[in-house]
Amino acid sequence: MYAHERMAELWTISNQRSLKNSEKLEMEICQQANVIYCWDWAWFKQLSLIADETNDIKMQHELCARLEELHWEVMVSDTETL
């Protein structure tokens, strides 16, 4: 399960009852992972747009590859930790 999926599950649970301390900690960890992922994703997307605007095709391809790696890194780390 991915962090964002677990975060959604915990949010749903929190609407039915108070979260246990362990669930609160898990929610915080998921939120931190999500923030880091979003900032990294936005950074690489912005760099990719700049590469596109400057016609730097090589750099744009490298950044797109990095975005793909970031996507897979998150998927692997989520399945390892959750």
PDB file of C-alpha atoms in Angstrom:
ATOM      1  CA  MET A   1       0.000   0.000   0.000  1.00  0.00           C
ATOM      2  CA  TYR A   2       1.255   3.461  -0.886  1.00  0.00           C
ATOM      3  CA  ALA A   3       1.620   6.221   1.705  1.00  0.00           C
ATOM      4  CA  HIS A   4      -1.128   8.305   0.094  1.00  0.00           C
ATOM      5  CA  GLU A   5      -3.478   5.305   0.134  1.00  0.00           C
ATOM      6  CA  ARG A   6      -2.757   4.593   3.792  1.00  0.00           C
ATOM      7  CA  MET A   7      -3.181   8.283   4.596  1.00  0.00           C
ATOM      8  CA  ALA A   8      -6.618   8.232   2.937  1.00  0.00           C
ATOM      9  CA  GLU A   9      -7.519   5.096   4.872  1.00  0.00           C
ATOM     10  CA  LEU A  10      -6.453   6.652   8.172  1.00  0.00           C
ATOM     11  CA  TRP A  11      -8.377   9.836   7.362  1.00  0.00           C
ATOM     12  CA  THR A  12     -11.496   7.757   6.714  1.00  0.00           C
ATOM     13  CA  ILE A  13     -11.006   5.922  10.000  1.00  0.00           C
ATOM     14  CA  SER A  14     -10.553   9.247  11.816  1.00  0.00           C
ATOM     15  CA  ASN A  15     -14.013  10.305  10.625  1.00  0.00           C
ATOM     16  CA  GLN A  16     -15.491   7.259  12.352  1.00  0.00           C
ATOM     17  CA  ARG A  17     -13.436   7.235  15.540  1.00  0.00           C
ATOM     18  CA  SER A  18     -10.390   8.796  17.149  1.00  0.00           C
ATOM     19  CA  LEU A  19      -7.121   7.465  15.835  1.00  0.00           C
ATOM     20  CA  LYS A  20      -4.964   5.376  18.160  1.00  0.00           C
ATOM     21  CA  ASN A  21      -1.537   6.794  18.998  1.00  0.00           C
ATOM     22  CA  SER A  22       0.132   4.356  16.608  1.00  0.00           C
ATOM     23  CA  GLU A  23      -2.261   5.423  13.840  1.00  0.00           C
ATOM     24  CA  LYS A  24      -1.574   9.095  14.553  1.00  0.00           C
ATOM     25  CA  LEU A  25       2.139   8.444  14.228  1.00  0.00           C
ATOM     26  CA  GLU A  26       1.570   6.515  11.020  1.00  0.00           C
ATOM     27  CA  MET A  27      -0.528   9.384   9.636  1.00  0.00           C
ATOM     28  CA  GLU A  28       2.249  11.848  10.456  1.00  0.00           C
ATOM     29  CA  ILE A  29       4.848   9.666   8.731  1.00  0.00           C
ATOM     30  CA  CYS A  30       2.608   9.368   5.660  1.00  0.00           C
ATOM     31  CA  GLN A  31       2.082  13.122   5.576  1.00  0.00           C
ATOM     32  CA  GLN A  32       5.824  13.783   5.818  1.00  0.00           C
ATOM     33  CA  ALA A  33       6.526  11.303   3.007  1.00  0.00           C
ATOM     34  CA  ASN A  34       3.827  12.939   0.901  1.00  0.00           C
ATOM     35  CA  VAL A  35       5.230  16.433   1.428  1.00  0.00           C
ATOM     36  CA  ILE A  36       8.752  15.351   0.457  1.00  0.00           C
ATOM     37  CA  TYR A  37       7.437  13.559  -2.615  1.00  0.00           C
ATOM     38  CA  CYS A  38       5.337  16.558  -3.693  1.00  0.00           C
ATOM     39  CA  TRP A  39       8.215  19.019  -3.286  1.00  0.00           C
ATOM     40  CA  ASP A  40      10.614  16.766  -5.216  1.00  0.00           C
ATOM     41  CA  TRP A  41       8.044  16.170  -7.940  1.00  0.00           C
ATOM     42  CA  ALA A  42       7.338  19.917  -8.291  1.00  0.00           C
ATOM     43  CA  TRP A  43      11.060  20.718  -8.398  1.00  0.00           C
ATOM     44  CA  PHE A  44      11.762  18.281 -11.221  1.00  0.00           C
ATOM     45  CA  LYS A  45       8.634  19.334 -13.121  1.00  0.00           C
ATOM     46  CA  GLN A  46       9.718  22.993 -12.961  1.00  0.00           C
ATOM     47  CA  LEU A  47      13.230  22.129 -14.118  1.00  0.00           C
ATOM     48  CA  SER A  48      11.724  20.090 -16.949  1.00  0.00           C
ATOM     49  CA  LEU A  49       9.621  23.073 -18.032  1.00  0.00           C
ATOM     50  CA  ILE A  50      12.701  25.303 -18.020  1.00  0.00           C
ATOM     51  CA  ALA A  51      14.584  22.730 -20.099  1.00  0.00           C
ATOM     52  CA  ASP A  52      11.673  22.673 -22.534  1.00  0.00           C
ATOM     53  CA  GLU A  53      11.558  26.461 -22.796  1.00  0.00           C
ATOM     54  CA  THR A  54      15.301  26.602 -23.458  1.00  0.00           C
ATOM     55  CA  ASN A  55      15.108  23.720 -25.946  1.00  0.00           C
ATOM     56  CA  ASP A  56      17.491  21.627 -23.855  1.00  0.00           C
ATOM     57  CA  ILE A  57      16.150  18.266 -25.007  1.00  0.00           C
ATOM     58  CA  LYS A  58      18.915  16.256 -23.338  1.00  0.00           C
ATOM     59  CA  MET A  59      18.251  17.852 -19.951  1.00  0.00           C
ATOM     60  CA  GLN A  60      14.511  17.459 -20.365  1.00  0.00           C
ATOM     61  CA  HIS A  61      14.902  13.740 -21.048  1.00  0.00           C
ATOM     62  CA  GLU A  62      17.177  13.387 -18.008  1.00  0.00           C
ATOM     63  CA  LEU A  63      14.634  15.178 -15.819  1.00  0.00           C
ATOM     64  CA  CYS A  64      11.764  13.070 -17.141  1.00  0.00           C
ATOM     65  CA  ALA A  65      13.812   9.968 -16.339  1.00  0.00           C
ATOM     66  CA  ARG A  66      14.410  11.325 -12.832  1.00  0.00           C
ATOM     67  CA  LEU A  67      10.678  11.908 -12.402  1.00  0.00           C
ATOM     68  CA  GLU A  68      10.068   8.301 -13.385  1.00  0.00           C
ATOM     69  CA  GLU A  69      12.725   7.134 -10.907  1.00  0.00           C
ATOM     70  CA  LEU A  70      11.135   9.263  -8.189  1.00  0.00           C
ATOM     71  CA  HIS A  71       7.793   7.646  -8.908  1.00  0.00           C
ATOM     72  CA  TRP A  72       9.251   4.143  -8.600  1.00  0.00           C
ATOM     73  CA  GLU A  73      11.309   5.029  -5.506  1.00  0.00           C
ATOM     74  CA  VAL A  74       8.145   6.103  -3.721  1.00  0.00           C
ATOM     75  CA  MET A  75       6.287   2.963  -4.774  1.00  0.00           C
ATOM     76  CA  VAL A  76       9.120   0.704  -3.567  1.00  0.00           C
ATOM     77  CA  SER A  77       9.672   2.538  -0.277  1.00  0.00           C
ATOM     78  CA  ASP A  78       5.939   2.565   0.436  1.00  0.00           C
ATOM     79  CA  THR A  79       5.631  -1.172  -0.032  1.00  0.00           C
ATOM     80  CA  GLU A  80       8.700  -1.768   2.123  1.00  0.00           C
ATOM     81  CA  THR A  81       7.545   0.400   5.042  1.00  0.00           C
ATOM     82  CA  LEU A  82       3.793  -0.060   5.147  1.00  0.00           C
TER      83      LEU A  82
END
